[in-house]
Tab-separated table of C-alpha atoms in Angstrom:
chain	number	residue	atom	x	y	z
A	13	MET	CA	-180.115	16.803	68.913
A	14	ASN	CA	-179.799	19.986	67.023
A	15	GLY	CA	-180.120	21.812	70.412
A	16	ASP	CA	-176.930	23.769	70.423
A	17	MET	CA	-176.513	23.831	66.653
A	18	LYS	CA	-177.325	26.846	64.493
A	19	TYR	CA	-179.921	26.635	61.956
A	20	GLU	CA	-178.896	27.935	58.558
A	21	PRO	CA	-181.365	28.235	55.666
A	22	ILE	CA	-179.086	27.479	52.623
A	23	LEU	CA	-180.030	27.584	48.904
A	24	LEU	CA	-177.842	25.312	46.799
A	25	ALA	CA	-178.657	24.795	43.166
A	26	GLY	CA	-182.100	26.257	44.032
A	27	VAL	CA	-182.742	23.594	46.671
A	28	ARG	CA	-183.670	24.735	50.131
A	29	PHE	CA	-181.408	23.083	52.652
A	30	ALA	CA	-181.869	23.323	56.444
A	31	VAL	CA	-178.278	23.128	57.645
A	32	TYR	CA	-177.378	22.588	61.284
A	33	ALA	CA	-173.781	23.452	62.104
A	34	ASN	CA	-171.616	23.936	65.202
A	35	SER	CA	-168.960	26.300	63.938
A	36	LYS	CA	-169.642	29.922	63.448
A	37	LYS	CA	-167.049	29.953	60.738
A	38	THR	CA	-169.216	27.397	58.839
A	39	ALA	CA	-172.180	29.858	59.030
A	40	GLU	CA	-169.895	32.655	57.685
A	41	ARG	CA	-168.682	30.654	54.715
A	42	LEU	CA	-172.405	29.741	53.886
A	43	ALA	CA	-173.707	33.381	54.357
A	44	GLU	CA	-173.569	34.120	50.598
A	45	PHE	CA	-175.966	31.137	49.999
A	46	ARG	CA	-178.345	32.035	52.788
A	47	GLY	CA	-181.938	31.906	51.873
A	48	ASP	CA	-185.013	33.214	53.636
A	49	PHE	CA	-187.058	30.249	54.748
A	50	GLY	CA	-187.937	28.445	57.984
A	51	PRO	CA	-186.930	24.900	58.783
A	52	ASN	CA	-190.390	23.678	57.821
A	53	ASP	CA	-190.074	25.017	54.324
A	54	ALA	CA	-186.722	23.253	53.733
A	55	GLN	CA	-186.685	20.510	51.157
A	56	ALA	CA	-183.964	18.627	52.947
A	57	ALA	CA	-182.140	18.905	56.307
A	58	ILE	CA	-178.382	18.139	57.012
A	59	THR	CA	-177.126	18.089	60.413
A	60	LEU	CA	-173.331	18.474	60.744
A	61	THR	CA	-172.963	16.280	63.869
A	62	GLY	CA	-169.700	15.916	65.737
A	63	LYS	CA	-169.676	12.319	64.924
A	64	LYS	CA	-169.689	12.956	61.102
A	65	VAL	CA	-167.002	15.591	61.619
A	66	GLN	CA	-164.883	13.141	63.535
A	67	ARG	CA	-165.310	10.608	60.844
A	68	GLU	CA	-164.150	13.151	58.211
A	69	ARG	CA	-161.206	13.892	60.395
A	70	GLU	CA	-160.156	10.307	60.381
A	71	LEU	CA	-160.553	10.188	56.648
A	72	ALA	CA	-158.399	13.270	56.093
A	73	GLU	CA	-155.053	12.697	54.469
A	74	ASN	CA	-153.028	15.008	56.603
A	75	GLY	CA	-153.812	13.392	59.934
A	76	GLY	CA	-156.976	15.573	60.346
A	77	PHE	CA	-155.253	18.775	61.212
A	78	TYR	CA	-158.193	20.815	59.833
A	79	ALA	CA	-160.214	23.459	61.467
A	80	GLU	CA	-163.744	22.377	62.490
A	81	HIS	CA	-165.485	24.499	59.950
A	82	THR	CA	-163.434	23.012	57.199
A	83	LEU	CA	-164.333	19.584	58.094
A	84	GLU	CA	-168.053	20.672	58.436
A	85	LEU	CA	-167.961	22.116	55.052
A	86	ILE	CA	-166.447	18.835	53.664
A	87	VAL	CA	-169.276	16.840	55.358
A	88	LEU	CA	-171.898	19.220	54.071
A	89	HIS	CA	-170.611	18.799	50.442
A	90	ARG	CA	-170.684	15.081	50.840
A	91	GLU	CA	-174.272	15.060	51.975
A	92	VAL	CA	-175.402	17.764	49.645
A	93	ALA	CA	-173.930	15.833	46.695
A	94	GLU	CA	-175.753	12.725	47.931
A	95	LEU	CA	-179.180	14.460	48.043
A	96	LEU	CA	-178.992	16.711	45.071
A	97	PRO	CA	-180.085	14.205	42.442
A	98	ARG	CA	-183.343	13.889	44.238
A	99	PHE	CA	-184.002	17.416	43.101
A	100	ASN	CA	-182.819	17.036	39.544
A	101	ALA	CA	-179.400	18.572	40.574
A	102	LEU	CA	-175.754	17.346	40.644
A	103	ALA	CA	-172.507	18.178	42.400
A	104	ALA	CA	-169.603	18.314	39.932
A	105	HIS	CA	-165.822	18.645	40.114
A	106	ALA	CA	-165.139	21.442	37.655
A	107	SER	CA	-164.219	25.148	36.941
A	108	VAL	CA	-167.119	27.211	35.712
A	109	ILE	CA	-167.144	30.665	34.101
A	110	GLU	CA	-169.922	32.904	32.909
A	111	MET	CA	-169.552	34.974	29.899
A	112	ASP	CA	-172.187	37.400	28.599
A	113	GLY	CA	-174.713	35.630	30.844
A	114	LYS	CA	-173.968	32.039	29.688
A	115	GLY	CA	-172.286	29.409	31.730
A	116	VAL	CA	-169.377	27.184	30.544
A	117	ILE	CA	-168.120	24.318	32.645
A	118	PHE	CA	-164.628	22.964	32.273
A	119	LEU	CA	-164.224	19.432	33.286
A	120	GLY	CA	-161.219	17.057	33.441
A	121	GLU	CA	-159.001	14.990	35.666
A	122	SER	CA	-157.228	16.493	38.596
A	123	GLY	CA	-154.440	18.559	37.333
A	124	ALA	CA	-155.806	18.737	33.725
A	125	GLY	CA	-155.746	22.471	33.935
A	126	LYS	CA	-159.525	23.282	34.449
A	127	SER	CA	-158.627	26.335	36.736
A	128	THR	CA	-155.740	27.400	34.538
A	129	HIS	CA	-158.139	27.388	31.472
A	130	SER	CA	-160.634	29.533	33.373
A	131	ARG	CA	-157.888	32.037	34.193
A	132	LEU	CA	-156.959	32.126	30.509
A	133	TRP	CA	-160.585	33.121	29.595
A	134	ARG	CA	-160.474	35.855	32.349
A	135	GLU	CA	-157.193	37.214	31.112
A	136	ARG	CA	-158.132	37.059	27.448
A	137	PHE	CA	-161.790	38.357	27.592
A	138	GLY	CA	-161.482	40.609	30.698
A	139	GLU	CA	-164.586	41.626	32.550
A	140	ARG	CA	-166.971	39.872	30.382
A	141	VAL	CA	-165.840	36.716	32.152
A	142	SER	CA	-166.584	36.076	35.776
A	143	MET	CA	-166.003	32.950	37.909
A	144	ILE	CA	-169.030	31.120	39.032
A	145	ASN	CA	-167.025	28.434	40.713
A	146	ASP	CA	-163.518	27.118	40.547
A	147	ASP	CA	-163.808	23.671	42.271
A	148	LYS	CA	-167.122	22.185	43.024
A	149	PRO	CA	-170.009	23.823	41.204
A	150	LEU	CA	-173.551	22.506	41.141
A	151	LEU	CA	-175.679	21.548	38.169
A	152	ARG	CA	-179.539	21.712	38.012
A	153	LEU	CA	-182.072	20.740	35.412
A	154	GLU	CA	-185.165	22.853	35.488
A	155	ASN	CA	-187.740	23.505	32.857
A	156	GLY	CA	-185.953	21.396	30.323
A	157	ARG	CA	-182.777	23.410	30.654
A	158	PHE	CA	-179.550	22.937	32.597
A	159	TRP	CA	-178.296	25.628	34.892
A	160	VAL	CA	-174.883	25.876	36.378
A	161	CYS	CA	-174.669	27.255	40.032
A	162	GLY	CA	-172.165	28.573	42.331
A	163	SER	CA	-171.329	26.856	45.653
A	164	PRO	CA	-169.551	27.600	48.897
A	165	TRP	CA	-166.841	25.230	47.742
A	166	LYS	CA	-164.718	27.461	45.670
A	167	GLY	CA	-161.299	25.739	45.572
A	168	LYS	CA	-157.921	26.885	46.837
A	169	HIS	CA	-158.105	30.282	45.228
A	170	GLY	CA	-161.563	30.916	46.600
A	171	LEU	CA	-162.924	31.930	43.237
A	172	GLY	CA	-166.714	31.945	42.662
A	173	ASN	CA	-170.060	33.370	43.802
A	174	SER	CA	-173.580	32.396	44.360
A	175	SER	CA	-174.799	33.203	40.799
A	176	ILE	CA	-176.592	30.942	38.393
A	177	ALA	CA	-176.275	30.805	34.675
A	178	PRO	CA	-177.764	28.664	31.821
A	179	LEU	CA	-175.303	25.992	30.917
A	180	CYS	CA	-174.107	26.493	27.385
A	181	ALA	CA	-171.292	24.074	26.993
A	182	ALA	CA	-169.353	21.402	28.930
A	183	VAL	CA	-165.788	21.326	27.799
A	184	PHE	CA	-163.348	18.443	28.771
A	185	ILE	CA	-159.844	19.776	29.155
A	186	ASN	CA	-156.729	17.872	28.265
A	187	LYS	CA	-153.238	19.281	28.500
A	188	ALA	CA	-151.522	19.282	25.192
A	189	LYS	CA	-148.748	20.816	23.184
A	190	THR	CA	-151.053	22.372	20.515
A	191	ASP	CA	-154.688	23.511	20.650
A	192	SER	CA	-157.516	21.584	19.124
A	193	VAL	CA	-161.129	21.007	19.848
A	194	ARG	CA	-163.786	18.570	18.844
A	195	ALA	CA	-167.198	17.283	19.706
A	196	MET	CA	-167.160	14.456	22.036
A	197	SER	CA	-168.457	10.900	21.228
A	198	ALA	CA	-171.247	9.247	23.329
A	199	TYR	CA	-168.657	6.603	24.302
A	200	GLU	CA	-166.002	9.189	25.492
A	201	TYR	CA	-168.708	11.066	27.227
A	202	TRP	CA	-169.841	8.112	29.346
A	203	ARG	CA	-166.286	7.103	29.889
A	204	LEU	CA	-165.300	10.507	31.325
A	205	MET	CA	-168.344	12.338	32.538
A	206	PRO	CA	-169.522	10.213	35.485
A	207	ALA	CA	-166.166	10.588	37.177
A	208	GLN	CA	-166.640	14.417	37.139
A	209	VAL	CA	-169.676	14.405	39.099
A	210	LEU	CA	-170.654	12.896	42.545
A	211	ILE	CA	-172.689	9.752	41.996
A	212	PRO	CA	-174.724	9.105	45.113
A	213	ASN	CA	-174.390	5.999	47.170
A	214	ASP	CA	-178.083	5.405	47.186
A	215	ALA	CA	-178.952	3.356	43.983
A	216	GLY	CA	-182.077	5.277	43.192
A	217	ARG	CA	-180.420	8.631	43.355
A	218	ALA	CA	-177.321	7.166	41.450
A	219	LEU	CA	-179.668	6.271	38.503
A	220	ASN	CA	-181.135	9.669	38.710
A	221	ALA	CA	-177.745	11.341	38.648
A	222	LEU	CA	-176.819	9.317	35.527
A	223	SER	CA	-180.110	10.038	33.872
A	224	LEU	CA	-179.361	13.803	34.454
A	225	LEU	CA	-176.020	13.332	32.591
A	226	ASP	CA	-177.876	11.473	29.884
A	227	LYS	CA	-180.341	14.463	29.548
A	228	LEU	CA	-177.522	17.086	29.660
A	229	LYS	CA	-176.518	16.004	26.088
A	230	THR	CA	-180.085	16.434	24.733
A	231	THR	CA	-180.915	19.803	26.148
A	232	GLY	CA	-178.726	21.768	23.831
A	233	VAL	CA	-175.562	21.814	25.888
A	234	LYS	CA	-172.427	21.516	23.696
A	235	VAL	CA	-170.180	18.713	24.809
A	236	LEU	CA	-166.543	19.365	23.636
A	237	SER	CA	-163.205	17.731	24.095
A	238	LEU	CA	-160.478	20.433	24.144
A	239	ASN	CA	-156.690	19.712	23.862
A	240	CYS	CA	-155.117	22.863	24.995
A	241	THR	CA	-151.927	24.757	25.886
A	242	ALA	CA	-151.802	27.166	28.695
A	243	GLU	CA	-151.722	30.044	26.158
A	244	HIS	CA	-154.464	32.576	25.350
A	245	SER	CA	-154.886	31.027	21.979
A	246	ALA	CA	-156.472	28.011	23.851
A	247	ALA	CA	-159.187	30.223	25.287
A	248	GLU	CA	-159.759	31.861	21.880
A	249	LEU	CA	-160.174	28.426	20.227
A	250	ALA	CA	-162.482	27.228	23.005
A	251	CYS	CA	-164.567	30.402	22.881
A	252	ARG	CA	-165.065	30.077	19.172
A	253	ALA	CA	-166.124	26.457	19.586
A	254	VAL	CA	-168.428	27.218	22.386
A	255	PHE	CA	-170.115	30.518	21.033
A	256	GLY	CA	-169.367	30.081	17.412
A	257	GLU	CA	-167.297	33.258	17.341
A	258	LEU	CA	-165.144	35.379	19.507
A	259	PRO	CA	-166.888	38.032	21.429
A	260	LYS	CA	-167.003	41.396	19.776
A	261	ASP	CA	-165.675	44.228	21.813
B	8	MET	CA	-143.567	-45.208	30.690
B	9	GLU	CA	-144.708	-48.019	28.571
B	10	THR	CA	-143.450	-48.896	25.070
B	11	MET	CA	-146.190	-47.962	22.837
B	12	ASN	CA	-146.410	-49.237	19.309
B	13	TYR	CA	-148.417	-46.460	17.793
B	14	SER	CA	-147.265	-45.716	14.095
B	15	GLY	CA	-148.142	-42.034	14.983
B	16	LEU	CA	-145.157	-41.998	17.324
B	17	GLU	CA	-142.590	-43.213	14.880
B	18	GLY	CA	-139.786	-40.671	14.630
B	19	TYR	CA	-141.450	-38.738	17.446
B	20	GLU	CA	-138.493	-37.807	19.808
B	21	ARG	CA	-139.943	-36.054	22.930
B	22	PRO	CA	-140.303	-38.121	26.054
B	23	LEU	CA	-143.675	-39.840	26.196
B	24	ARG	CA	-146.151	-38.823	28.990
B	25	PHE	CA	-148.353	-41.935	28.753
B	26	THR	CA	-148.844	-44.751	31.335
B	27	ASP	CA	-151.073	-47.684	30.817
B	28	ILE	CA	-154.357	-48.110	32.820
B	29	THR	CA	-156.956	-50.825	32.834
B	30	PRO	CA	-160.771	-50.162	33.122
B	31	SER	CA	-160.802	-51.382	36.698
B	32	GLU	CA	-158.093	-49.003	37.672
B	33	VAL	CA	-159.969	-46.254	35.864
B	34	ALA	CA	-163.002	-47.176	37.969
B	35	ARG	CA	-161.042	-47.207	41.130
B	36	ARG	CA	-159.614	-43.687	40.446
B	37	ILE	CA	-163.091	-42.262	39.448
B	38	ASP	CA	-164.560	-43.683	42.582
B	39	ALA	CA	-161.778	-42.289	44.670
B	40	GLY	CA	-162.428	-38.701	43.179
B	41	ASP	CA	-159.126	-38.537	41.467
B	42	THR	CA	-158.083	-35.962	39.029
B	43	PHE	CA	-156.491	-37.321	35.887
B	44	VAL	CA	-156.498	-37.575	32.140
B	45	LEU	CA	-157.813	-40.765	30.336
B	46	PHE	CA	-156.888	-41.524	26.742
B	47	ALA	CA	-158.941	-44.281	25.214
B	48	SER	CA	-157.412	-45.555	22.009
B	49	HIS	CA	-155.833	-48.477	20.286
B	50	GLU	CA	-152.815	-48.952	18.088
B	51	ALA	CA	-154.601	-49.992	14.972
B	52	CYS	CA	-156.867	-46.858	14.956
B	53	PRO	CA	-155.633	-44.413	12.274
B	54	TRP	CA	-157.060	-41.237	13.907
B	55	CYS	CA	-155.498	-42.306	17.283
B	56	ASN	CA	-152.202	-42.445	15.460
B	57	ALA	CA	-152.863	-39.072	13.937
B	58	VAL	CA	-153.400	-37.225	17.318
B	59	ILE	CA	-151.240	-39.146	19.734
B	60	SER	CA	-148.167	-37.018	19.363
B	61	VAL	CA	-150.329	-33.809	19.689
B	62	LEU	CA	-151.725	-35.195	22.880
B	63	ASN	CA	-148.374	-35.900	24.204
B	64	ASP	CA	-147.146	-32.364	23.287
B	65	ALA	CA	-150.022	-30.950	25.214
B	66	ALA	CA	-149.330	-33.171	28.123
B	67	ILE	CA	-145.620	-32.029	28.237
B	68	GLU	CA	-146.783	-28.313	28.025
B	69	TYR	CA	-149.164	-28.795	31.063
B	70	ASP	CA	-146.773	-31.141	32.837
B	71	GLU	CA	-149.334	-33.841	33.183
B	72	ILE	CA	-149.289	-37.525	32.535
B	73	VAL	CA	-151.904	-39.236	30.452
B	74	PHE	CA	-153.482	-42.741	31.335
B	75	HIS	CA	-153.659	-44.710	28.209
B	76	MET	CA	-156.459	-47.260	28.116
B	77	ASN	CA	-156.207	-49.718	25.340
B	78	THR	CA	-159.593	-50.308	23.947
B	79	ARG	CA	-158.704	-53.574	22.169
B	80	THR	CA	-158.157	-56.137	24.810
B	81	HIS	CA	-158.485	-59.367	22.930
B	82	PRO	CA	-158.170	-60.864	19.421
B	83	GLY	CA	-161.179	-60.701	17.116
B	84	GLN	CA	-162.694	-57.763	18.905
B	85	ARG	CA	-164.755	-55.599	16.452
B	86	ARG	CA	-165.990	-52.836	18.739
B	87	ASN	CA	-164.409	-50.865	21.525
B	88	SER	CA	-167.544	-51.649	23.660
B	89	GLU	CA	-166.508	-55.234	23.526
B	90	MET	CA	-163.363	-54.517	25.484
B	91	ILE	CA	-162.961	-56.302	28.769
B	92	GLY	CA	-164.224	-54.083	31.554
B	93	PHE	CA	-166.232	-51.855	29.309
B	94	GLU	CA	-169.153	-51.722	31.672
B	95	LEU	CA	-166.859	-50.358	34.392
B	96	ILE	CA	-166.316	-47.336	32.301
B	97	ALA	CA	-169.836	-46.955	30.833
B	98	ASP	CA	-171.202	-47.093	34.555
B	99	ARG	CA	-169.060	-44.164	35.487
B	100	ILE	CA	-168.721	-41.972	32.489
B	101	ASP	CA	-171.566	-40.591	30.437
B	102	LEU	CA	-170.789	-42.213	27.057
B	103	GLU	CA	-172.684	-41.597	23.834
B	104	THR	CA	-175.010	-44.071	22.548
B	105	ASP	CA	-175.654	-45.412	19.022
B	106	GLY	CA	-179.069	-45.440	17.295
B	107	ASN	CA	-180.119	-48.333	19.419
B	108	GLY	CA	-179.283	-46.779	22.693
B	109	VAL	CA	-176.281	-48.949	23.161
B	110	LYS	CA	-173.279	-47.165	24.641
B	111	ARG	CA	-170.169	-46.868	22.506
B	112	LEU	CA	-166.677	-45.550	22.978
B	113	PRO	CA	-165.339	-43.936	19.780
B	114	VAL	CA	-161.659	-43.419	19.716
B	115	PRO	CA	-159.403	-41.476	20.098
B	116	ASN	CA	-161.280	-40.179	23.200
B	117	VAL	CA	-159.608	-38.057	25.820
B	118	PHE	CA	-161.456	-37.630	29.138
B	119	PHE	CA	-160.232	-34.881	31.368
B	120	ILE	CA	-161.441	-35.953	34.874
B	121	ARG	CA	-161.265	-33.800	37.860
B	122	GLY	CA	-162.422	-34.898	41.325
B	123	GLY	CA	-163.819	-38.109	39.613
B	124	LYS	CA	-166.045	-36.098	37.182
B	125	VAL	CA	-165.381	-35.507	33.486
B	126	VAL	CA	-164.906	-31.827	33.074
B	127	HIS	CA	-163.800	-31.926	29.457
B	128	ASN	CA	-163.820	-34.427	26.655
B	129	VAL	CA	-162.117	-34.322	23.204
B	130	VAL	CA	-163.268	-37.130	20.787
B	131	GLY	CA	-161.764	-37.810	17.361
B	132	ALA	CA	-159.535	-35.834	15.150
B	133	PRO	CA	-159.867	-32.103	14.556
B	134	ASP	CA	-162.633	-30.899	12.159
B	135	GLY	CA	-161.024	-30.505	8.746
B	136	ALA	CA	-158.656	-33.430	9.024
B	137	GLU	CA	-159.506	-35.688	6.054
B	138	ASP	CA	-156.911	-38.448	5.823
B	139	PRO	CA	-155.548	-40.008	8.952
B	140	ARG	CA	-152.506	-41.424	6.971
B	141	GLU	CA	-151.376	-37.880	6.277
B	142	PRO	CA	-149.788	-35.821	8.938
B	143	LEU	CA	-152.300	-33.347	10.490
B	144	GLY	CA	-150.298	-30.241	9.466
B	145	GLU	CA	-149.451	-27.458	11.802
B	146	ASP	CA	-152.795	-25.632	11.764
B	147	LEU	CA	-154.923	-28.735	12.542
B	148	ALA	CA	-152.337	-29.895	15.087
B	149	ASN	CA	-152.535	-26.578	16.809
B	150	ARG	CA	-156.173	-26.554	16.948
B	151	GLN	CA	-156.298	-30.094	18.417
B	152	LYS	CA	-153.661	-29.204	20.930
B	153	MET	CA	-155.734	-26.228	21.959
B	154	LEU	CA	-158.686	-28.429	22.579
B	155	TYR	CA	-156.520	-30.686	24.697
B	156	GLY	CA	-155.164	-27.567	26.285
B	157	ILE	CA	-158.580	-26.556	27.512
B	158	GLY	CA	-159.006	-29.999	29.082
B	159	PHE	CA	-155.649	-29.837	30.875
B	160	GLY	CA	-156.445	-26.299	31.976
B	161	ARG	CA	-159.638	-27.596	33.679
B	162	LEU	CA	-157.614	-29.867	35.684
B	163	THR	CA	-155.739	-27.079	37.423
B	164	ARG	CA	-156.693	-24.605	40.125
B	165	GLU	CA	-157.391	-21.840	37.569
B	166	ASP	CA	-160.387	-23.878	36.481
B	167	LEU	CA	-161.752	-24.329	39.980
B	168	LYS	CA	-162.670	-20.701	39.539
B	169	SER	CA	-164.903	-21.504	36.552
B	170	GLU	CA	-167.172	-23.562	38.704
B	171	GLN	CA	-167.210	-21.320	41.660
B	172	GLY	CA	-170.322	-19.693	42.534
B	173	ILE	CA	-170.432	-15.987	41.595
B	174	ARG	CA	-173.073	-13.290	41.528
B	175	LEU	CA	-173.266	-9.535	40.881
B	176	ASN	CA	-172.630	-7.340	43.877
B	177	ASP	CA	-176.071	-5.902	44.353
B	178	GLU	CA	-174.546	-2.459	44.883
B	179	PHE	CA	-173.842	-2.384	41.141
B	180	ILE	CA	-176.577	-1.157	38.942
B	181	VAL	CA	-177.176	-1.115	35.224
B	182	PHE	CA	-177.876	2.202	33.563
B	183	SER	CA	-178.871	2.515	29.802
B	184	ALA	CA	-178.433	5.895	28.280
B	185	ASN	CA	-180.620	7.240	25.532
B	186	ASP	CA	-177.736	7.244	23.129
B	187	GLY	CA	-177.432	3.454	23.508
B	188	GLU	CA	-174.565	3.314	25.977
B	189	THR	CA	-175.188	0.817	28.708
B	190	MET	CA	-173.061	0.783	31.753
B	191	LEU	CA	-172.485	-0.690	35.166
B	192	VAL	CA	-172.164	1.688	38.036
B	193	ALA	CA	-171.231	1.177	41.634
B	194	THR	CA	-173.347	2.631	44.409
B	195	GLY	CA	-173.091	2.579	48.200
B	196	GLY	CA	-169.963	1.240	49.899
B	197	SER	CA	-168.745	-0.194	46.531
B	198	ARG	CA	-167.990	3.282	45.333
B	199	LYS	CA	-165.048	3.366	47.719
B	200	ALA	CA	-163.253	0.649	45.677
B	201	PHE	CA	-164.550	1.596	42.317
B	202	SER	CA	-166.009	5.077	41.442
B	203	GLY	CA	-165.903	4.694	37.719
B	204	LEU	CA	-168.302	2.789	35.399
B	205	ILE	CA	-168.073	-0.226	33.212
B	206	SER	CA	-169.309	0.136	29.685
B	207	ILE	CA	-171.005	-2.943	28.584
B	208	ASN	CA	-172.198	-4.221	25.220
B	209	LYS	CA	-175.247	-6.576	24.556
B	210	THR	CA	-173.264	-9.638	25.588
B	211	GLY	CA	-172.059	-8.007	28.777
B	212	GLU	CA	-175.717	-6.972	29.564
B	213	ARG	CA	-176.724	-10.644	29.194
B	214	ILE	CA	-173.889	-11.793	31.432
B	215	VAL	CA	-174.746	-9.168	34.030
B	216	GLU	CA	-178.427	-10.320	33.834
B	217	LEU	CA	-177.308	-13.936	34.445
B	218	LEU	CA	-175.228	-12.775	37.355
B	219	LYS	CA	-178.213	-11.463	39.168
B	220	ASN	CA	-178.590	-15.061	40.422
B	221	GLU	CA	-175.777	-17.102	41.581
B	222	THR	CA	-174.014	-18.740	38.652
B	223	SER	CA	-170.548	-19.658	37.602
B	224	GLU	CA	-168.148	-18.858	34.702
B	225	GLN	CA	-168.814	-22.264	33.227
B	226	ARG	CA	-172.571	-21.882	33.419
B	227	ILE	CA	-172.497	-18.376	31.885
B	228	ALA	CA	-170.362	-19.595	29.035
B	229	GLU	CA	-172.738	-22.481	28.591
B	230	ALA	CA	-175.710	-20.216	28.382
B	231	LEU	CA	-174.196	-17.818	26.012
B	232	ALA	CA	-172.867	-20.672	23.712
B	233	ASP	CA	-176.346	-21.990	23.716
B	234	GLU	CA	-177.910	-18.621	22.879
B	235	TYR	CA	-175.325	-17.611	20.232
B	236	GLU	CA	-174.983	-21.132	18.951
B	237	VAL	CA	-171.261	-21.299	19.366
B	238	ASP	CA	-168.922	-23.521	21.378
B	239	THR	CA	-168.631	-23.042	25.229
B	240	GLU	CA	-164.902	-22.939	24.668
B	241	THR	CA	-165.211	-20.128	22.117
B	242	VAL	CA	-167.084	-17.869	24.552
B	243	LEU	CA	-165.354	-18.977	27.845
B	244	ALA	CA	-162.232	-16.679	27.268
B	245	ASP	CA	-164.467	-13.759	26.552
B	246	VAL	CA	-166.629	-14.513	29.565
B	247	ARG	CA	-163.514	-14.768	31.720
B	248	ALA	CA	-162.056	-11.471	30.552
B	249	PHE	CA	-165.394	-9.708	31.177
B	250	LEU	CA	-165.667	-11.260	34.669
B	251	ASP	CA	-162.088	-10.360	35.409
B	252	THR	CA	-163.149	-6.665	34.668
B	253	LEU	CA	-166.050	-6.993	37.052
B	254	ARG	CA	-163.815	-8.631	39.682
B	255	ALA	CA	-161.244	-5.733	39.435
B	256	ALA	CA	-164.098	-3.374	40.200
B	257	ASN	CA	-165.393	-5.583	43.075
B	258	ALA	CA	-168.556	-6.079	41.203
B	259	LEU	CA	-168.581	-9.779	41.798
B	260	GLU	CA	-169.324	-11.614	44.933
B	261	GLU	CA	-167.618	-15.084	45.024
B	262	ALA	CA	-169.356	-17.736	46.954
B	263	ALA	CA	-167.453	-20.491	48.674
B	264	LYS	CA	-167.044	-23.461	46.493
B	265	GLN	CA	-169.712	-26.140	47.003
């Protein structure tokens, strides 16, 4: 059934996926994440069948007027997110920056200002900050440490790359009139965090995903709640809370 | 409505919701599977007089009538169990017994009967009432009215829900985090309707445990009341609120009423 489909070895959060796609453009979008392994060495296989694409088209809000590769990538994300917890990894909805080799993930409701906040960091701290992903990054637990990973799903501004950085802090963003930051309570964490990641449909993998979130707090990742304006002062406050100080030039 | 010569109704001006009934008529109604309220009492009973206006208030509030069964049917009668037709009642209602295993009918005694079965029973005056010759006072009267209210509530459709078979949707799983938070999470198709999670405390955990097999609001409340040594009525409201949360998340499967 994979006859006419193109095999793509894709590395996502360090997991080797054998992806079978129809659209050439899908392959182009995935090129950055291409690995070097044969189908037999893949840890999981995902086939983007026409049926799945059609189903996605029916689910789409705008009547399904999407290019085939766009729908294929949506299907791929859904299936990757479903499988990742098997490999101690998770798909999140967030904006992720890297600063001086350390990853910081900004989480929050849609419209909370995650991407805006990432931009404030880039503007304020310049080239020391790069975007790992601006929409759907991946998280991975390996060797007792959390890593934040780029993905092909980079959001409407297409910001991100395929890099991986140790996760230093998870910051929940709330729009506010003044800037303030504090550590997040366990109750708040559990009320907010699971909505920011994709919990699999499969019960076993869902439990695995939740236990990853549980471990995230115990592996030295700071979990902060940030009330913030859209001013550079917000990035400064957050940076101090995450790293203990502002970067020295 | 009958003229009732209860001293407790002297000066009481609201319309009375009572109508007289005989034991044989009670038996007929129970056998027919009727839904009704039975008030066993007699005019010389001090506590009956103390609560009668409260019962009438509750009946007005719930827009129900109350069948009044006079337990003193002939002169010289010493016990309510000597009333004419007592056995018709005793055969159909699970009455308490005295030390000798003899069935008795303490009054005032209000039986809330739905579909021919007693679903709630309020006996006597409220705890804390000391002297039946004194008015109950607002607090005790309210408490008593609440107890009657629970009974009236059980006659209505709302309460049909409490006996309805329910169980946990098995796509919902319990996760306990290391920090002590426990939560209920949807998996599978259930995530379409509910993608968040429900934080649950120890009692919630216990309810979820009970819901793994088919049960009902009423049975859950009874189980918890037993375990925590409190009244079923006390926990029922909390159980309902928790179940409503689960319902809202589609975490409950409701079986057809048996």
